[in-house]
Structures are given as structure tokens and as C-alpha cells.
């Protein structure tokens, strides 16, 4: 199958601190991964496309200096929420595409900034 | 920006009743995908439709892709409590086909 592991599943942090979320493709290589944000009872909003070995592509309205993305290897992408504030509290999900499996999603990270 | 409209937003049915969610795009789509997200969970890929007029079945689920490849539907026959969740359609993005844009989702709840 196509498995994407995301860690941590939940994190609570203080306002002003940074949080790193990891997304790993366990049994396949992913040159491209995607980061989404989901508010309660809402759809998934694409934040950025993570490209292995190059800069991420951010969607309109997403602050690249706020949400740092690094895709240093074919199996790992990280999203760092810098100087987090309560309004950054949300459910963050990564995904990667694999032929015949559609887009496989990580289990998500529920971030709470207090 | 690009939007994939999905209706209804919510659907509450009696167990055993049928359920349908519809997805519409203003532009022709190369393909459309369907995902299910259980409460508290992450989206899980259900199926991808590619051909005009395509119909695919998975047990009690029937997926259709419109002739013009601008709309799609998911129909569940005789719903069960395990069908509870939010169903999303998703389509390739305008600017890049490698990314997908999600519809607004239809949340299905079921009365036992």
C-alpha cells in the first residue's frame, strides 16, 4: 500500500513558539507532498506544495515565512509553524500522491496554541 | 480561485435510506477523486474517475462522472452507521495538475 506517516498527532504550544510537523512516505518515494489545513467542520485548504530539493510553492494568501516547508529527502517533508499564535490553531494534514492509490494522507496534526 | 462546489453540505438520514452527494465544476476536469473522512480522522481515498460518463461501483457505493466531465456524484444505497463521515470530491488544480482541490464536502450523519 501507500502509507504516509505524520507526527506529532497532537501538539499544544505556547504563543510565540515554533512547532515542527513531519510527514514521511513509508513505502514509496514522494518528490512532491502537499500540506493542507482544515478548520472544524470545513474542507481541506491547500496551503503549499512541497518539492523535494527545491522551494515549496505556496498558495495565495499563505505566508511562506510563517509556514516554513522543507523537503530534504524523497521521503520526508516538514512544516514548521513559526511564532505560532492562537489563530494558527488548526488541523494540519500532509499528503502525497502515488499512482493507483490516489492521494494518501497522513493522520493529521491537531495544533493548539495557547 | 478555483472552486469545486459540492452539495448538500449536510445530510441526515435514517439507517437504511439512500444518500447522494453531488460535485460540480465550472470547468472540464481531467479526473475527479472521492475521499471519505471519518470524524476525527483523515481523508481516505475512495476512487478516481477519468472517463466521460464513467460509472464505478464499490459494494453499496456508486460513483458517476458526468458526460461533460464537469460533475460527479456519489450514491450510497441502504446506508449503515459505518457510512458516517464527510465525503469530499477533489479535482486537479488549474495551475498544476499535480495538486488537488477539495470540494466543500458533504457531512453524512445517520439515525440508527
Tab-separated table of C-alpha atoms in Angstrom:
chain	number	residue	atom	x	y	z
A	1	UNK	CA	0.000	0.000	0.000
A	2	UNK	CA	0.850	3.653	0.173
A	3	UNK	CA	1.439	4.837	3.705
A	4	UNK	CA	2.116	8.363	4.872
A	5	UNK	CA	3.128	8.871	8.474
A	6	UNK	CA	2.606	12.235	10.151
A	7	UNK	CA	3.984	13.248	13.514
A	8	UNK	CA	3.031	14.510	16.031
A	9	UNK	CA	-0.677	13.781	16.050
A	10	UNK	CA	-1.373	16.436	18.639
A	11	UNK	CA	0.643	19.330	19.949
A	12	UNK	CA	-0.062	22.144	22.354
A	13	UNK	CA	2.357	25.020	22.355
A	14	UNK	CA	2.671	28.455	23.844
A	15	UNK	CA	2.053	31.525	21.782
A	16	UNK	CA	5.263	32.753	20.168
A	17	UNK	CA	6.959	29.370	19.934
A	18	UNK	CA	7.544	27.317	16.781
A	19	UNK	CA	6.216	23.866	16.013
A	20	UNK	CA	7.577	21.368	13.505
A	21	UNK	CA	5.354	18.753	11.881
A	22	UNK	CA	6.864	15.830	9.990
A	23	UNK	CA	5.385	13.913	7.102
A	24	UNK	CA	7.014	10.715	5.872
A	25	UNK	CA	6.189	8.426	2.992
A	26	UNK	CA	6.940	5.000	4.397
A	27	UNK	CA	6.879	2.664	1.441
A	28	UNK	CA	7.349	4.913	-1.549
A	29	UNK	CA	9.285	7.947	-2.637
A	30	UNK	CA	7.439	11.224	-2.926
A	31	UNK	CA	9.060	14.032	-4.872
A	32	UNK	CA	6.008	16.122	-4.119
A	33	UNK	CA	3.988	16.372	-0.964
A	34	UNK	CA	1.115	18.646	-0.096
A	35	UNK	CA	0.200	20.448	3.093
A	36	UNK	CA	-3.391	21.198	3.955
A	37	UNK	CA	-5.116	22.997	6.749
A	38	UNK	CA	-8.574	22.129	7.937
A	39	UNK	CA	-10.805	24.119	10.268
A	40	UNK	CA	-13.539	22.339	12.239
A	41	UNK	CA	-16.309	21.064	10.015
A	42	UNK	CA	-14.714	22.645	6.971
A	43	UNK	CA	-12.994	21.371	3.886
A	44	UNK	CA	-9.280	20.962	3.371
A	45	UNK	CA	-7.495	24.075	2.214
A	46	UNK	CA	-4.285	23.549	0.284
A	47	UNK	CA	-1.504	25.594	1.833
A	48	UNK	CA	1.531	24.641	-0.190
A	49	UNK	CA	3.183	22.097	-2.411
A	50	UNK	CA	6.428	20.723	-1.067
A	51	UNK	CA	9.017	19.867	-3.707
A	52	UNK	CA	11.995	17.657	-2.942
A	53	UNK	CA	15.233	19.562	-3.341
A	54	UNK	CA	13.637	22.884	-4.215
A	55	UNK	CA	11.487	25.619	-2.751
A	56	UNK	CA	7.917	24.969	-1.815
A	57	UNK	CA	5.109	26.531	-3.809
A	58	UNK	CA	2.655	28.400	-1.621
A	59	UNK	CA	-0.992	29.049	-2.337
A	60	UNK	CA	-2.255	32.580	-2.473
A	61	UNK	CA	-2.703	34.086	0.954
A	62	UNK	CA	-0.407	31.657	2.756
A	63	UNK	CA	2.581	33.309	4.422
A	64	UNK	CA	5.729	31.459	3.435
A	65	UNK	CA	7.715	32.981	6.295
A	66	UNK	CA	5.074	31.829	8.726
A	67	UNK	CA	4.767	28.297	7.425
A	68	UNK	CA	8.229	27.035	6.580
A	69	UNK	CA	8.378	23.927	4.442
A	70	UNK	CA	11.410	21.756	3.924
A	71	UNK	CA	11.526	18.693	1.693
A	72	UNK	CA	15.065	17.494	2.151
A	73	UNK	CA	14.609	13.907	1.036
A	74	UNK	CA	12.303	11.818	-1.105
A	75	UNK	CA	10.509	10.506	1.957
A	76	UNK	CA	10.332	13.453	4.323
A	77	UNK	CA	8.675	16.848	4.279
A	78	UNK	CA	8.385	19.121	7.287
A	79	UNK	CA	6.114	22.044	8.041
A	80	UNK	CA	7.225	24.487	10.722
A	81	UNK	CA	4.697	26.926	12.099
A	82	UNK	CA	6.840	29.808	13.276
A	83	UNK	CA	5.925	32.182	16.076
A	84	UNK	CA	2.613	30.436	16.499
A	85	UNK	CA	-0.440	32.345	17.633
A	86	UNK	CA	-3.880	31.118	18.723
A	87	UNK	CA	-5.293	31.780	15.251
A	88	UNK	CA	-2.842	29.192	13.900
A	89	UNK	CA	-4.625	26.507	15.894
A	90	UNK	CA	-5.962	24.059	13.356
A	91	UNK	CA	-5.728	20.573	11.912
A	92	UNK	CA	-2.769	20.249	9.550
A	93	UNK	CA	-2.604	17.321	7.138
A	94	UNK	CA	0.016	16.289	4.640
A	95	UNK	CA	-0.471	14.106	1.604
A	96	UNK	CA	1.485	12.509	-1.188
A	97	UNK	CA	0.348	11.082	-4.486
A	98	UNK	CA	1.116	7.592	-5.613
A	99	UNK	CA	-0.072	6.049	-8.847
A	100	UNK	CA	-3.159	3.878	-8.407
A	101	UNK	CA	-3.542	4.942	-4.779
A	102	UNK	CA	-4.742	8.488	-5.285
A	103	UNK	CA	-3.534	10.927	-2.709
A	104	UNK	CA	-2.592	9.285	0.576
A	105	UNK	CA	-2.967	11.421	3.641
A	106	UNK	CA	-1.115	11.453	6.895
A	107	UNK	CA	-3.174	11.091	10.046
A	108	UNK	CA	-3.008	14.822	10.662
A	109	UNK	CA	-1.678	17.055	13.429
A	110	UNK	CA	-4.008	18.934	15.710
A	111	UNK	CA	-2.219	22.092	16.766
A	112	UNK	CA	-3.449	24.120	19.710
A	113	UNK	CA	-1.691	27.367	20.502
A	114	UNK	CA	-2.366	28.729	23.973
B	1	UNK	CA	-9.809	30.984	-7.224
B	2	UNK	CA	-10.668	27.543	-8.423
B	3	UNK	CA	-13.698	26.038	-6.734
B	4	UNK	CA	-15.320	22.684	-6.730
B	5	UNK	CA	-18.845	23.022	-5.441
B	6	UNK	CA	-20.397	20.220	-3.512
B	7	UNK	CA	-23.958	19.776	-2.270
B	8	UNK	CA	-25.587	19.244	0.075
B	9	UNK	CA	-23.464	20.486	2.939
B	10	UNK	CA	-25.150	18.166	5.410
B	11	UNK	CA	-27.357	15.128	5.117
B	12	UNK	CA	-29.047	13.347	7.997
B	13	UNK	CA	-30.707	10.073	7.064
B	14	UNK	CA	-32.341	7.114	8.697
B	15	UNK	CA	-30.226	3.994	8.606
B	16	UNK	CA	-31.184	2.045	5.519
B	17	UNK	CA	-32.043	5.089	3.453
B	18	UNK	CA	-30.038	6.084	0.417
B	19	UNK	CA	-27.661	9.052	0.255
B	20	UNK	CA	-26.286	11.090	-2.627
B	21	UNK	CA	-23.753	13.900	-2.797
B	22	UNK	CA	-23.077	15.969	-5.889
B	23	UNK	CA	-19.978	17.736	-7.082
B	24	UNK	CA	-19.849	20.458	-9.741
B	25	UNK	CA	-17.067	22.303	-11.508
B	26	UNK	CA	-17.301	25.254	-13.887
B	27	UNK	CA	-14.528	23.771	-15.982
B	28	UNK	CA	-13.923	20.409	-17.589
B	29	UNK	CA	-11.970	18.097	-15.348
B	30	UNK	CA	-9.361	15.570	-16.404
B	31	UNK	CA	-10.382	13.407	-13.483
B	32	UNK	CA	-12.221	13.532	-10.207
B	33	UNK	CA	-11.483	11.752	-6.961
B	34	UNK	CA	-13.622	10.940	-3.953
B	35	UNK	CA	-12.494	10.744	-0.356
B	36	UNK	CA	-14.120	9.854	2.930
B	37	UNK	CA	-13.141	11.428	6.231
B	38	UNK	CA	-14.438	9.901	9.410
B	39	UNK	CA	-14.998	12.206	12.384
B	40	UNK	CA	-11.608	12.977	13.910
B	41	UNK	CA	-9.800	11.160	11.114
B	42	UNK	CA	-8.025	11.986	7.909
B	43	UNK	CA	-9.284	11.723	4.327
B	44	UNK	CA	-9.120	8.274	2.786
B	45	UNK	CA	-9.035	7.786	-0.961
B	46	UNK	CA	-12.095	6.005	-2.316
B	47	UNK	CA	-11.878	6.186	-6.087
B	48	UNK	CA	-10.781	8.128	-9.144
B	49	UNK	CA	-12.947	8.644	-12.228
B	50	UNK	CA	-11.335	9.562	-15.525
B	51	UNK	CA	-13.620	8.785	-18.440
B	52	UNK	CA	-16.637	10.763	-19.557
B	53	UNK	CA	-19.829	9.095	-18.314
B	54	UNK	CA	-17.875	6.628	-16.225
B	55	UNK	CA	-19.704	4.692	-13.537
B	56	UNK	CA	-17.901	2.689	-10.895
B	57	UNK	CA	-19.242	0.679	-8.010
B	58	UNK	CA	-17.784	-0.323	-4.704
B	59	UNK	CA	-20.280	-2.520	-2.880
B	60	UNK	CA	-23.064	-0.087	-1.861
B	61	UNK	CA	-21.270	2.963	-3.285
B	62	UNK	CA	-21.832	4.097	-6.863
B	63	UNK	CA	-19.682	6.826	-8.381
B	64	UNK	CA	-20.536	8.654	-11.584
B	65	UNK	CA	-18.619	11.112	-13.752
B	66	UNK	CA	-20.739	13.335	-15.961
B	67	UNK	CA	-20.666	13.194	-19.734
B	68	UNK	CA	-19.193	16.686	-19.895
B	69	UNK	CA	-16.692	15.819	-17.135
B	70	UNK	CA	-17.873	18.785	-15.097
B	71	UNK	CA	-19.864	16.985	-12.453
B	72	UNK	CA	-19.822	13.847	-10.412
B	73	UNK	CA	-21.919	12.076	-7.837
B	74	UNK	CA	-21.553	9.537	-5.094
B	75	UNK	CA	-24.562	7.443	-4.183
B	76	UNK	CA	-24.759	5.151	-1.187
B	77	UNK	CA	-27.502	2.545	-1.155
B	78	UNK	CA	-29.025	1.453	2.148
B	79	UNK	CA	-26.776	3.468	4.437
B	80	UNK	CA	-25.216	1.895	7.504
B	81	UNK	CA	-23.826	3.560	10.614
B	82	UNK	CA	-20.319	2.848	9.327
B	83	UNK	CA	-21.003	5.253	6.453
B	84	UNK	CA	-20.950	8.233	8.818
B	85	UNK	CA	-18.389	10.847	7.860
B	86	UNK	CA	-17.694	13.624	5.413
B	87	UNK	CA	-17.415	12.823	1.737
B	88	UNK	CA	-15.222	15.056	-0.389
B	89	UNK	CA	-14.760	15.219	-4.096
B	90	UNK	CA	-11.427	16.536	-5.319
B	91	UNK	CA	-10.166	17.686	-8.692
B	92	UNK	CA	-6.809	18.657	-10.220
B	93	UNK	CA	-5.827	22.284	-9.806
B	94	UNK	CA	-5.869	24.806	-12.675
B	95	UNK	CA	-2.283	25.873	-12.283
B	96	UNK	CA	-0.874	22.475	-11.552
B	97	UNK	CA	-2.480	19.113	-12.199
B	98	UNK	CA	-0.285	17.556	-9.547
B	99	UNK	CA	-2.215	19.220	-6.744
B	100	UNK	CA	-5.847	18.618	-5.978
B	101	UNK	CA	-8.509	20.988	-4.804
B	102	UNK	CA	-11.158	19.671	-2.473
B	103	UNK	CA	-14.846	20.294	-2.666
B	104	UNK	CA	-16.603	21.683	0.361
B	105	UNK	CA	-17.680	18.221	1.466
B	106	UNK	CA	-20.959	16.640	2.474
B	107	UNK	CA	-21.297	15.529	6.058
B	108	UNK	CA	-23.405	12.424	6.446
B	109	UNK	CA	-24.978	11.525	9.762
B	110	UNK	CA	-27.232	8.540	10.327
B	111	UNK	CA	-30.060	7.778	12.729
B	112	UNK	CA	-29.825	4.175	13.880
